[in-house]
């Protein structure tokens, strides 16, 4: 059995993919309403797959049936591996890892889906740093092939091998990288998104102009501002703050417009409004 903690954008996608590849899953969130939202999102995603005739309705029902919703990490006692996908906040993640360390089997692997926080720091909150690793899925999880695998300072070879195998078994492509703020993916992506927001802020181009330049000119499937809306502007801001602080370089300073939009509650697709409108 596999566990997922956090049933938001990433957690429900990870639980869905685990179950689609026949792993029984326990999906944990803070309260019943949050975990229900996660289960509803999975159901919606499966319905779309059935509509496209890539799965039968019976198969979708089986996938849903393999996921057990829960509000307690105690239900993860028998999990062989747990992926954490809760809010991007170091203190909150450290507390969860302390709780997980006490709740799960001694040989269980604890993986984090963090976008930017040191895996080594999260691992240090446990008594099993050799079994803690970054398993960074991309959004939307069912569609994206990459899983960035991040080794903390003390992550063992056995843990890394197990997680690489698990990712391959989900038809994903795992890529191993070292622990460093933002890893490779967000260290490269977020400065580009931030620069696109600066272009908008300074009136260099409209959102549509900036995104069109990057789509047609650089063959990106999605422009950086639309991508920021999909990631969540609060998540983008949190990652840039980690890059600026932990790499000690102000070239990662978040654009004031990004800060202002997060303050105003315009978080992108999930709130209905970001650089674009999603009414
Ligand atoms: P989200 O806000 O959509 O979901 C987070 C969920 O975690 C919520 O349902 C919340 O109720 C739950 N939660 C918060 N604290 C909890 C706790 N202590 N115990 C159990 N559940 C708790 O966030 P998300 O976008 O899914 O991001 C989750 C993680 O994945 C973050 O670390 C983020 O940086 C990372 N990530 C996000 C993306 C993305 O595109 N959104 C991509 C890759 C990685």
PDB file of C-alpha atoms and ligand atoms in Angstrom:
ATOM      1  CA  UNK A   1       0.000   0.000   0.000  1.00  0.00           C
ATOM      2  CA  UNK A   2       1.158   3.547  -0.811  1.00  0.00           C
ATOM      3  CA  UNK A   3       0.232   6.719   1.056  1.00  0.00           C
ATOM      4  CA  UNK A   4      -0.270  10.301  -0.106  1.00  0.00           C
ATOM      5  CA  UNK A   5      -0.624  13.221   2.306  1.00  0.00           C
ATOM      6  CA  UNK A   6      -2.279  16.360   0.949  1.00  0.00           C
ATOM      7  CA  UNK A   7      -5.138  15.921  -1.503  1.00  0.00           C
ATOM      8  CA  UNK A   8      -4.781  19.229  -3.373  1.00  0.00           C
ATOM      9  CA  UNK A   9      -3.663  19.767  -6.983  1.00  0.00           C
ATOM     10  CA  UNK A  10      -0.620  17.507  -6.745  1.00  0.00           C
ATOM     11  CA  UNK A  11      -1.676  15.009  -4.076  1.00  0.00           C
ATOM     12  CA  UNK A  12      -4.891  13.967  -5.787  1.00  0.00           C
ATOM     13  CA  UNK A  13      -3.012  13.579  -9.090  1.00  0.00           C
ATOM     14  CA  UNK A  14      -0.340  11.416  -7.449  1.00  0.00           C
ATOM     15  CA  UNK A  15      -2.979   9.247  -5.727  1.00  0.00           C
ATOM     16  CA  UNK A  16      -4.811   8.828  -9.042  1.00  0.00           C
ATOM     17  CA  UNK A  17      -1.681   7.741 -10.899  1.00  0.00           C
ATOM     18  CA  UNK A  18      -0.626   5.310  -8.129  1.00  0.00           C
ATOM     19  CA  UNK A  19      -4.091   3.726  -8.262  1.00  0.00           C
ATOM     20  CA  UNK A  20      -4.180   3.643 -12.091  1.00  0.00           C
ATOM     21  CA  UNK A  21      -1.051   1.474 -11.850  1.00  0.00           C
ATOM     22  CA  UNK A  22      -2.800  -0.891  -9.415  1.00  0.00           C
ATOM     23  CA  UNK A  23      -1.320   0.327  -6.110  1.00  0.00           C
ATOM     24  CA  UNK A  24      -3.832   0.523  -3.247  1.00  0.00           C
ATOM     25  CA  UNK A  25      -3.606   4.075  -1.841  1.00  0.00           C
ATOM     26  CA  UNK A  26      -4.535   5.858   1.374  1.00  0.00           C
ATOM     27  CA  UNK A  27      -5.069   9.585   0.691  1.00  0.00           C
ATOM     28  CA  UNK A  28      -4.842  11.815   3.780  1.00  0.00           C
ATOM     29  CA  UNK A  29      -5.778  15.480   4.232  1.00  0.00           C
ATOM     30  CA  UNK A  30      -6.480  17.697   7.237  1.00  0.00           C
ATOM     31  CA  UNK A  31     -10.246  17.349   7.292  1.00  0.00           C
ATOM     32  CA  UNK A  32     -13.094  15.484   5.634  1.00  0.00           C
ATOM     33  CA  UNK A  33     -14.039  18.408   3.364  1.00  0.00           C
ATOM     34  CA  UNK A  34     -10.471  18.722   1.982  1.00  0.00           C
ATOM     35  CA  UNK A  35     -10.113  15.002   1.310  1.00  0.00           C
ATOM     36  CA  UNK A  36     -13.557  14.965  -0.337  1.00  0.00           C
ATOM     37  CA  UNK A  37     -12.456  17.785  -2.664  1.00  0.00           C
ATOM     38  CA  UNK A  38      -9.442  15.644  -3.578  1.00  0.00           C
ATOM     39  CA  UNK A  39     -11.585  12.556  -4.248  1.00  0.00           C
ATOM     40  CA  UNK A  40     -14.024  14.658  -6.335  1.00  0.00           C
ATOM     41  CA  UNK A  41     -11.110  15.986  -8.392  1.00  0.00           C
ATOM     42  CA  UNK A  42      -9.914  12.418  -9.054  1.00  0.00           C
ATOM     43  CA  UNK A  43     -13.431  11.394 -10.069  1.00  0.00           C
ATOM     44  CA  UNK A  44     -13.631  14.384 -12.449  1.00  0.00           C
ATOM     45  CA  UNK A  45     -10.273  13.501 -13.991  1.00  0.00           C
ATOM     46  CA  UNK A  46     -11.264   9.832 -14.438  1.00  0.00           C
ATOM     47  CA  UNK A  47     -14.596  10.869 -15.997  1.00  0.00           C
ATOM     48  CA  UNK A  48     -12.659  12.890 -18.590  1.00  0.00           C
ATOM     49  CA  UNK A  49     -10.415   9.894 -19.341  1.00  0.00           C
ATOM     50  CA  UNK A  50     -13.494   7.667 -19.777  1.00  0.00           C
ATOM     51  CA  UNK A  51     -15.076  10.264 -22.083  1.00  0.00           C
ATOM     52  CA  UNK A  52     -11.959  10.140 -24.264  1.00  0.00           C
ATOM     53  CA  UNK A  53     -12.391   6.329 -24.331  1.00  0.00           C
ATOM     54  CA  UNK A  54      -8.970   5.713 -22.793  1.00  0.00           C
ATOM     55  CA  UNK A  55     -10.543   3.770 -19.913  1.00  0.00           C
ATOM     56  CA  UNK A  56     -13.868   2.028 -19.354  1.00  0.00           C
ATOM     57  CA  UNK A  57     -16.326   3.205 -16.697  1.00  0.00           C
ATOM     58  CA  UNK A  58     -15.700  -0.055 -14.775  1.00  0.00           C
ATOM     59  CA  UNK A  59     -11.937   0.507 -14.793  1.00  0.00           C
ATOM     60  CA  UNK A  60     -12.440   4.079 -13.546  1.00  0.00           C
ATOM     61  CA  UNK A  61     -14.599   2.709 -10.733  1.00  0.00           C
ATOM     62  CA  UNK A  62     -11.799   0.255  -9.804  1.00  0.00           C
ATOM     63  CA  UNK A  63      -9.235   3.096  -9.760  1.00  0.00           C
ATOM     64  CA  UNK A  64     -11.476   5.110  -7.442  1.00  0.00           C
ATOM     65  CA  UNK A  65     -12.144   2.039  -5.300  1.00  0.00           C
ATOM     66  CA  UNK A  66      -8.421   1.488  -4.639  1.00  0.00           C
ATOM     67  CA  UNK A  67      -8.099   4.960  -3.023  1.00  0.00           C
ATOM     68  CA  UNK A  68      -9.121   5.158   0.627  1.00  0.00           C
ATOM     69  CA  UNK A  69      -9.729   8.706   1.875  1.00  0.00           C
ATOM     70  CA  UNK A  70      -8.598   9.473   5.428  1.00  0.00           C
ATOM     71  CA  UNK A  71      -7.958  12.359   7.805  1.00  0.00           C
ATOM     72  CA  UNK A  72      -5.329  10.597   9.950  1.00  0.00           C
ATOM     73  CA  UNK A  73      -1.687   9.677   9.300  1.00  0.00           C
ATOM     74  CA  UNK A  74      -2.335   6.680  11.580  1.00  0.00           C
ATOM     75  CA  UNK A  75      -4.037   5.070   8.577  1.00  0.00           C
ATOM     76  CA  UNK A  76      -0.603   5.029   6.879  1.00  0.00           C
ATOM     77  CA  UNK A  77       0.839   2.560   9.430  1.00  0.00           C
ATOM     78  CA  UNK A  78       1.133  -0.190   6.801  1.00  0.00           C
ATOM     79  CA  UNK A  79       2.314   1.967   3.877  1.00  0.00           C
ATOM     80  CA  UNK A  80       5.622   0.991   2.272  1.00  0.00           C
ATOM     81  CA  UNK A  81       6.057   4.505   0.873  1.00  0.00           C
ATOM     82  CA  UNK A  82       4.318   7.821   1.564  1.00  0.00           C
ATOM     83  CA  UNK A  83       4.485  10.885  -0.689  1.00  0.00           C
ATOM     84  CA  UNK A  84       3.880  14.222   1.010  1.00  0.00           C
ATOM     85  CA  UNK A  85       2.167  16.928  -1.094  1.00  0.00           C
ATOM     86  CA  UNK A  86       1.002  19.488   1.474  1.00  0.00           C
ATOM     87  CA  UNK A  87       1.495  23.249   1.598  1.00  0.00           C
ATOM     88  CA  UNK A  88       4.980  24.550   0.593  1.00  0.00           C
ATOM     89  CA  UNK A  89       6.027  25.598   4.105  1.00  0.00           C
ATOM     90  CA  UNK A  90       9.155  24.245   5.793  1.00  0.00           C
ATOM     91  CA  UNK A  91       7.842  24.235   9.399  1.00  0.00           C
ATOM     92  CA  UNK A  92       4.556  22.575   8.429  1.00  0.00           C
ATOM     93  CA  UNK A  93       6.367  19.918   6.387  1.00  0.00           C
ATOM     94  CA  UNK A  94       8.869  19.266   9.221  1.00  0.00           C
ATOM     95  CA  UNK A  95       6.028  18.691  11.680  1.00  0.00           C
ATOM     96  CA  UNK A  96       4.277  16.321   9.276  1.00  0.00           C
ATOM     97  CA  UNK A  97       7.503  14.335   8.729  1.00  0.00           C
ATOM     98  CA  UNK A  98       7.954  14.004  12.511  1.00  0.00           C
ATOM     99  CA  UNK A  99       4.375  12.673  12.745  1.00  0.00           C
ATOM    100  CA  UNK A 100       4.870  10.354   9.750  1.00  0.00           C
ATOM    101  CA  UNK A 101       8.146   9.038  11.173  1.00  0.00           C
ATOM    102  CA  UNK A 102       6.255   7.944  14.291  1.00  0.00           C
ATOM    103  CA  UNK A 103       3.225   6.590  12.392  1.00  0.00           C
ATOM    104  CA  UNK A 104       4.679   4.433   9.590  1.00  0.00           C
ATOM    105  CA  UNK A 105       6.656   1.154   9.476  1.00  0.00           C
ATOM    106  CA  UNK A 106      10.370   1.348  10.274  1.00  0.00           C
ATOM    107  CA  UNK A 107      11.299   0.345   6.706  1.00  0.00           C
ATOM    108  CA  UNK A 108       8.903   2.751   4.968  1.00  0.00           C
ATOM    109  CA  UNK A 109      10.211   5.419   2.591  1.00  0.00           C
ATOM    110  CA  UNK A 110       9.035   9.004   3.121  1.00  0.00           C
ATOM    111  CA  UNK A 111       9.057  11.082  -0.067  1.00  0.00           C
ATOM    112  CA  UNK A 112       8.347  14.790  -0.453  1.00  0.00           C
ATOM    113  CA  UNK A 113       6.867  16.477  -3.511  1.00  0.00           C
ATOM    114  CA  UNK A 114       8.305  19.846  -2.432  1.00  0.00           C
ATOM    115  CA  UNK A 115       9.045  22.304  -5.237  1.00  0.00           C
ATOM    116  CA  UNK A 116      11.938  24.064  -3.580  1.00  0.00           C
ATOM    117  CA  UNK A 117      12.594  23.213   0.076  1.00  0.00           C
ATOM    118  CA  UNK A 118      15.793  21.331   1.026  1.00  0.00           C
ATOM    119  CA  UNK A 119      15.052  17.586   1.151  1.00  0.00           C
ATOM    120  CA  UNK A 120      17.954  17.368   3.635  1.00  0.00           C
ATOM    121  CA  UNK A 121      16.149  19.743   6.018  1.00  0.00           C
ATOM    122  CA  UNK A 122      12.881  17.793   5.811  1.00  0.00           C
ATOM    123  CA  UNK A 123      14.801  14.508   6.297  1.00  0.00           C
ATOM    124  CA  UNK A 124      16.505  15.883   9.415  1.00  0.00           C
ATOM    125  CA  UNK A 125      13.094  16.129  11.104  1.00  0.00           C
ATOM    126  CA  UNK A 126      12.961  12.300  11.078  1.00  0.00           C
ATOM    127  CA  UNK A 127      15.035   9.493  12.562  1.00  0.00           C
ATOM    128  CA  UNK A 128      15.309   7.886   9.096  1.00  0.00           C
ATOM    129  CA  UNK A 129      17.091  10.461   6.856  1.00  0.00           C
ATOM    130  CA  UNK A 130      18.426   7.567   4.714  1.00  0.00           C
ATOM    131  CA  UNK A 131      14.802   6.778   3.766  1.00  0.00           C
ATOM    132  CA  UNK A 132      13.716  10.327   2.935  1.00  0.00           C
ATOM    133  CA  UNK A 133      13.845  11.504  -0.671  1.00  0.00           C
ATOM    134  CA  UNK A 134      12.356  14.079  -3.043  1.00  0.00           C
ATOM    135  CA  UNK A 135       9.855  12.701  -5.526  1.00  0.00           C
ATOM    136  CA  UNK A 136       8.920  15.799  -7.512  1.00  0.00           C
ATOM    137  CA  UNK A 137       5.996  15.102  -9.814  1.00  0.00           C
ATOM    138  CA  UNK A 138       4.963  17.664 -12.436  1.00  0.00           C
ATOM    139  CA  UNK A 139       1.524  19.206 -12.874  1.00  0.00           C
ATOM    140  CA  UNK A 140      -0.839  17.727 -14.127  1.00  0.00           C
ATOM    141  CA  UNK A 141       0.506  14.480 -12.689  1.00  0.00           C
ATOM    142  CA  UNK A 142      -1.452  12.040 -14.905  1.00  0.00           C
ATOM    143  CA  UNK A 143      -0.094  13.732 -18.062  1.00  0.00           C
ATOM    144  CA  UNK A 144       3.470  14.739 -17.279  1.00  0.00           C
ATOM    145  CA  UNK A 145       6.263  12.208 -17.806  1.00  0.00           C
ATOM    146  CA  UNK A 146       8.985  13.686 -15.592  1.00  0.00           C
ATOM    147  CA  UNK A 147       9.593  12.832 -11.948  1.00  0.00           C
ATOM    148  CA  UNK A 148      12.606  14.732 -10.564  1.00  0.00           C
ATOM    149  CA  UNK A 149      14.199  12.495  -7.923  1.00  0.00           C
ATOM    150  CA  UNK A 150      16.113  14.493  -5.317  1.00  0.00           C
ATOM    151  CA  UNK A 151      18.648  12.844  -3.045  1.00  0.00           C
ATOM    152  CA  UNK A 152      19.039  14.481   0.351  1.00  0.00           C
ATOM    153  CA  UNK A 153      22.459  14.493   2.041  1.00  0.00           C
ATOM    154  CA  UNK A 154      21.832  11.118   3.704  1.00  0.00           C
ATOM    155  CA  UNK A 155      19.437   9.455   1.229  1.00  0.00           C
ATOM    156  CA  UNK A 156      20.629   5.880   0.660  1.00  0.00           C
ATOM    157  CA  UNK A 157      21.270   4.155  -2.672  1.00  0.00           C
ATOM    158  CA  UNK A 158      18.571   1.593  -1.797  1.00  0.00           C
ATOM    159  CA  UNK A 159      15.951   4.316  -1.228  1.00  0.00           C
ATOM    160  CA  UNK A 160      16.912   6.020  -4.496  1.00  0.00           C
ATOM    161  CA  UNK A 161      16.751   2.754  -6.447  1.00  0.00           C
ATOM    162  CA  UNK A 162      13.328   1.883  -4.984  1.00  0.00           C
ATOM    163  CA  UNK A 163      11.858   5.271  -5.874  1.00  0.00           C
ATOM    164  CA  UNK A 164      13.373   5.248  -9.389  1.00  0.00           C
ATOM    165  CA  UNK A 165      11.771   1.816  -9.936  1.00  0.00           C
ATOM    166  CA  UNK A 166       8.425   2.990  -8.599  1.00  0.00           C
ATOM    167  CA  UNK A 167       8.435   5.993 -10.973  1.00  0.00           C
ATOM    168  CA  UNK A 168       9.363   3.806 -13.967  1.00  0.00           C
ATOM    169  CA  UNK A 169       6.525   1.456 -13.027  1.00  0.00           C
ATOM    170  CA  UNK A 170       4.134   4.412 -13.389  1.00  0.00           C
ATOM    171  CA  UNK A 171       5.405   4.967 -16.968  1.00  0.00           C
ATOM    172  CA  UNK A 172       7.215   8.101 -15.829  1.00  0.00           C
ATOM    173  CA  UNK A 173      10.802   9.128 -16.548  1.00  0.00           C
ATOM    174  CA  UNK A 174      12.707   9.698 -13.288  1.00  0.00           C
ATOM    175  CA  UNK A 175      15.740  12.003 -13.377  1.00  0.00           C
ATOM    176  CA  UNK A 176      18.104  12.022 -10.403  1.00  0.00           C
ATOM    177  CA  UNK A 177      19.444  15.374  -9.176  1.00  0.00           C
ATOM    178  CA  UNK A 178      21.223  16.665  -6.072  1.00  0.00           C
ATOM    179  CA  UNK A 179      19.551  18.540  -3.260  1.00  0.00           C
ATOM    180  CA  UNK A 180      19.708  22.286  -3.923  1.00  0.00           C
ATOM    181  CA  UNK A 181      17.013  25.007  -3.677  1.00  0.00           C
ATOM    182  CA  UNK A 182      14.535  24.611  -6.540  1.00  0.00           C
ATOM    183  CA  UNK A 183      16.515  21.549  -7.758  1.00  0.00           C
ATOM    184  CA  UNK A 184      16.894  21.814 -11.547  1.00  0.00           C
ATOM    185  CA  UNK A 185      13.269  22.236 -12.644  1.00  0.00           C
ATOM    186  CA  UNK A 186      12.268  25.272 -10.612  1.00  0.00           C
ATOM    187  CA  UNK A 187      15.737  26.841 -10.534  1.00  0.00           C
ATOM    188  CA  UNK A 188      15.493  27.175 -14.309  1.00  0.00           C
ATOM    189  CA  UNK A 189      11.723  27.649 -14.719  1.00  0.00           C
ATOM    190  CA  UNK A 190      10.894  30.199 -12.011  1.00  0.00           C
ATOM    191  CA  UNK A 191      13.397  32.903 -13.059  1.00  0.00           C
ATOM    192  CA  UNK A 192      11.855  32.711 -16.548  1.00  0.00           C
ATOM    193  CA  UNK A 193       8.312  33.068 -15.164  1.00  0.00           C
ATOM    194  CA  UNK A 194       9.459  35.918 -12.865  1.00  0.00           C
ATOM    195  CA  UNK A 195      11.088  37.721 -15.810  1.00  0.00           C
ATOM    196  CA  UNK A 196       7.856  37.361 -17.827  1.00  0.00           C
ATOM    197  CA  UNK A 197       5.970  38.964 -14.893  1.00  0.00           C
ATOM    198  CA  UNK A 198       8.545  41.812 -14.827  1.00  0.00           C
ATOM    199  CA  UNK A 199       7.933  42.322 -18.570  1.00  0.00           C
ATOM    200  CA  UNK A 200       4.204  42.652 -17.872  1.00  0.00           C
ATOM    201  CA  UNK A 201       4.824  44.864 -14.806  1.00  0.00           C
ATOM    202  CA  UNK A 202       7.043  47.235 -16.807  1.00  0.00           C
ATOM    203  CA  UNK A 203       4.624  47.324 -19.734  1.00  0.00           C
ATOM    204  CA  UNK A 204       7.047  45.701 -22.172  1.00  0.00           C
ATOM    205  CA  UNK A 205       4.168  43.621 -23.513  1.00  0.00           C
ATOM    206  CA  UNK A 206       0.649  42.431 -22.702  1.00  0.00           C
ATOM    207  CA  UNK A 207       0.189  38.999 -21.115  1.00  0.00           C
ATOM    208  CA  UNK A 208      -0.962  37.665 -24.489  1.00  0.00           C
ATOM    209  CA  UNK A 209       2.060  39.194 -26.279  1.00  0.00           C
ATOM    210  CA  UNK A 210       4.561  37.770 -23.779  1.00  0.00           C
ATOM    211  CA  UNK A 211       3.018  34.302 -23.884  1.00  0.00           C
ATOM    212  CA  UNK A 212       2.754  34.307 -27.689  1.00  0.00           C
ATOM    213  CA  UNK A 213       6.437  35.266 -28.056  1.00  0.00           C
ATOM    214  CA  UNK A 214       7.469  32.341 -25.872  1.00  0.00           C
ATOM    215  CA  UNK A 215       5.060  29.861 -27.498  1.00  0.00           C
ATOM    216  CA  UNK A 216       5.742  30.663 -31.140  1.00  0.00           C
ATOM    217  CA  UNK A 217       9.298  31.911 -30.752  1.00  0.00           C
ATOM    218  CA  UNK A 218      10.685  29.303 -28.355  1.00  0.00           C
ATOM    219  CA  UNK A 219       8.311  26.413 -29.107  1.00  0.00           C
ATOM    220  CA  UNK A 220       7.033  26.330 -25.522  1.00  0.00           C
ATOM    221  CA  UNK A 221       3.664  24.540 -25.422  1.00  0.00           C
ATOM    222  CA  UNK A 222       2.358  27.142 -22.958  1.00  0.00           C
ATOM    223  CA  UNK A 223       3.439  30.732 -22.273  1.00  0.00           C
ATOM    224  CA  UNK A 224       5.132  31.508 -18.912  1.00  0.00           C
ATOM    225  CA  UNK A 225       2.240  33.605 -17.563  1.00  0.00           C
ATOM    226  CA  UNK A 226      -0.359  30.954 -18.374  1.00  0.00           C
ATOM    227  CA  UNK A 227       1.943  28.342 -16.836  1.00  0.00           C
ATOM    228  CA  UNK A 228       2.238  30.491 -13.677  1.00  0.00           C
ATOM    229  CA  UNK A 229      -1.568  30.582 -13.474  1.00  0.00           C
ATOM    230  CA  UNK A 230      -1.642  26.772 -13.708  1.00  0.00           C
ATOM    231  CA  UNK A 231       1.082  26.300 -11.059  1.00  0.00           C
ATOM    232  CA  UNK A 232      -0.612  28.798  -8.705  1.00  0.00           C
ATOM    233  CA  UNK A 233       0.793  32.297  -8.122  1.00  0.00           C
ATOM    234  CA  UNK A 234       1.164  31.644  -4.374  1.00  0.00           C
ATOM    235  CA  UNK A 235       3.265  28.555  -5.162  1.00  0.00           C
ATOM    236  CA  UNK A 236       5.413  30.588  -7.626  1.00  0.00           C
ATOM    237  CA  UNK A 237       5.975  33.295  -4.996  1.00  0.00           C
ATOM    238  CA  UNK A 238       6.914  30.734  -2.329  1.00  0.00           C
ATOM    239  CA  UNK A 239       9.478  29.087  -4.639  1.00  0.00           C
ATOM    240  CA  UNK A 240      11.082  32.424  -5.629  1.00  0.00           C
ATOM    241  CA  UNK A 241      11.372  33.392  -1.957  1.00  0.00           C
ATOM    242  CA  UNK A 242      13.159  30.116  -1.196  1.00  0.00           C
ATOM    243  CA  UNK A 243      15.522  30.589  -4.184  1.00  0.00           C
ATOM    244  CA  UNK A 244      16.337  34.179  -3.121  1.00  0.00           C
ATOM    245  CA  UNK A 245      16.886  33.300   0.533  1.00  0.00           C
ATOM    246  CA  UNK A 246      18.645  29.942   0.269  1.00  0.00           C
ATOM    247  CA  UNK A 247      20.849  30.734  -2.729  1.00  0.00           C
ATOM    248  CA  UNK A 248      21.528  34.184  -1.226  1.00  0.00           C
ATOM    249  CA  UNK A 249      21.109  35.947  -4.554  1.00  0.00           C
ATOM    250  CA  UNK A 250      18.736  38.845  -5.230  1.00  0.00           C
ATOM    251  CA  UNK A 251      18.503  37.923  -8.893  1.00  0.00           C
ATOM    252  CA  UNK A 252      15.654  35.645  -7.721  1.00  0.00           C
ATOM    253  CA  UNK A 253      13.689  38.548  -6.088  1.00  0.00           C
ATOM    254  CA  UNK A 254       9.966  38.070  -6.814  1.00  0.00           C
ATOM    255  CA  UNK A 255       8.416  40.733  -9.044  1.00  0.00           C
ATOM    256  CA  UNK A 256       6.269  43.186  -6.985  1.00  0.00           C
ATOM    257  CA  UNK A 257       3.326  42.478  -9.320  1.00  0.00           C
ATOM    258  CA  UNK A 258       3.438  38.785  -8.338  1.00  0.00           C
ATOM    259  CA  UNK A 259       3.369  39.750  -4.641  1.00  0.00           C
ATOM    260  CA  UNK A 260       0.468  42.127  -5.195  1.00  0.00           C
ATOM    261  CA  UNK A 261      -1.583  39.536  -7.089  1.00  0.00           C
ATOM    262  CA  UNK A 262      -1.068  36.946  -4.335  1.00  0.00           C
ATOM    263  CA  UNK A 263      -2.064  39.569  -1.715  1.00  0.00           C
ATOM    264  CA  UNK A 264      -5.233  40.282  -3.705  1.00  0.00           C
ATOM    265  CA  UNK A 265      -6.071  36.562  -3.769  1.00  0.00           C
ATOM    266  CA  UNK A 266      -5.611  36.273  -7.543  1.00  0.00           C
ATOM    267  CA  UNK A 267      -3.805  32.927  -7.431  1.00  0.00           C
ATOM    268  CA  UNK A 268      -4.356  31.785 -11.008  1.00  0.00           C
ATOM    269  CA  UNK A 269      -6.580  28.988 -12.264  1.00  0.00           C
ATOM    270  CA  UNK A 270      -7.453  27.658  -8.783  1.00  0.00           C
ATOM    271  CA  UNK A 271      -8.954  31.000  -7.680  1.00  0.00           C
ATOM    272  CA  UNK A 272     -10.573  31.764 -11.055  1.00  0.00           C
ATOM    273  CA  UNK A 273      -8.271  34.715 -11.811  1.00  0.00           C
ATOM    274  CA  UNK A 274      -4.572  35.264 -12.342  1.00  0.00           C
ATOM    275  CA  UNK A 275      -2.911  36.718 -15.430  1.00  0.00           C
ATOM    276  CA  UNK A 276      -5.971  35.343 -17.244  1.00  0.00           C
ATOM    277  CA  UNK A 277      -9.592  34.830 -16.228  1.00  0.00           C
ATOM    278  CA  UNK A 278     -10.984  31.306 -15.667  1.00  0.00           C
ATOM    279  CA  UNK A 279     -14.665  32.100 -15.065  1.00  0.00           C
TER     280      UNK A 279
HETATM  281  P1  LIG B   1      -2.587  22.610  -2.791  1.00  0.00           P
HETATM  282  O1  LIG B   1      -2.744  23.886  -2.019  1.00  0.00           O
HETATM  283  O2  LIG B   1      -3.421  22.393  -4.006  1.00  0.00           O
HETATM  284  O3  LIG B   1      -2.871  21.350  -1.816  1.00  0.00           O
HETATM  285  C1  LIG B   1      -2.290  21.199  -0.562  1.00  0.00           C
HETATM  286  C2  LIG B   1      -3.185  20.290   0.273  1.00  0.00           C
HETATM  287  O4  LIG B   1      -2.483  19.931   1.466  1.00  0.00           O
HETATM  288  C3  LIG B   1      -4.495  20.929   0.697  1.00  0.00           C
HETATM  289  O5  LIG B   1      -5.564  20.059   0.367  1.00  0.00           O
HETATM  290  C4  LIG B   1      -4.356  21.091   2.222  1.00  0.00           C
HETATM  291  O6  LIG B   1      -5.585  20.933   2.923  1.00  0.00           O
HETATM  292  C5  LIG B   1      -3.405  19.944   2.542  1.00  0.00           C
HETATM  293  N1  LIG B   1      -2.658  20.106   3.785  1.00  0.00           N
HETATM  294  C6  LIG B   1      -2.051  21.211   4.266  1.00  0.00           C
HETATM  295  N2  LIG B   1      -1.425  20.927   5.431  1.00  0.00           N
HETATM  296  C7  LIG B   1      -1.642  19.606   5.687  1.00  0.00           C
HETATM  297  C8  LIG B   1      -1.250  18.718   6.728  1.00  0.00           C
HETATM  298  N3  LIG B   1      -0.513  19.132   7.740  1.00  0.00           N
HETATM  299  N4  LIG B   1      -1.645  17.430   6.647  1.00  0.00           N
HETATM  300  C9  LIG B   1      -2.402  16.987   5.610  1.00  0.00           C
HETATM  301  N5  LIG B   1      -2.788  17.786   4.586  1.00  0.00           N
HETATM  302  C10 LIG B   1      -2.404  19.070   4.629  1.00  0.00           C
HETATM  303  O7  LIG B   1      -1.024  22.488  -3.103  1.00  0.00           O
HETATM  304  P2  LIG B   1      -0.315  21.744  -4.353  1.00  0.00           P
HETATM  305  O8  LIG B   1      -0.247  22.697  -5.493  1.00  0.00           O
HETATM  306  O9  LIG B   1      -0.932  20.396  -4.530  1.00  0.00           O
HETATM  307  O10 LIG B   1       1.171  21.603  -3.794  1.00  0.00           O
HETATM  308  C11 LIG B   1       1.523  20.592  -2.867  1.00  0.00           C
HETATM  309  C12 LIG B   1       3.034  20.440  -2.855  1.00  0.00           C
HETATM  310  O11 LIG B   1       3.483  20.060  -4.169  1.00  0.00           O
HETATM  311  C13 LIG B   1       3.800  21.705  -2.490  1.00  0.00           C
HETATM  312  O12 LIG B   1       4.959  21.366  -1.780  1.00  0.00           O
HETATM  313  C14 LIG B   1       4.147  22.293  -3.859  1.00  0.00           C
HETATM  314  O13 LIG B   1       5.279  23.125  -3.798  1.00  0.00           O
HETATM  315  C15 LIG B   1       4.429  21.017  -4.639  1.00  0.00           C
HETATM  316  N6  LIG B   1       4.288  21.095  -6.103  1.00  0.00           N
HETATM  317  C16 LIG B   1       3.293  21.837  -6.675  1.00  0.00           C
HETATM  318  C17 LIG B   1       3.161  21.876  -8.067  1.00  0.00           C
HETATM  319  C18 LIG B   1       2.063  22.649  -8.740  1.00  0.00           C
HETATM  320  O14 LIG B   1       2.125  22.855  -9.965  1.00  0.00           O
HETATM  321  N7  LIG B   1       1.030  23.093  -8.017  1.00  0.00           N
HETATM  322  C19 LIG B   1       4.055  21.138  -8.862  1.00  0.00           C
HETATM  323  C20 LIG B   1       5.045  20.353  -8.257  1.00  0.00           C
HETATM  324  C21 LIG B   1       5.149  20.350  -6.863  1.00  0.00           C
END
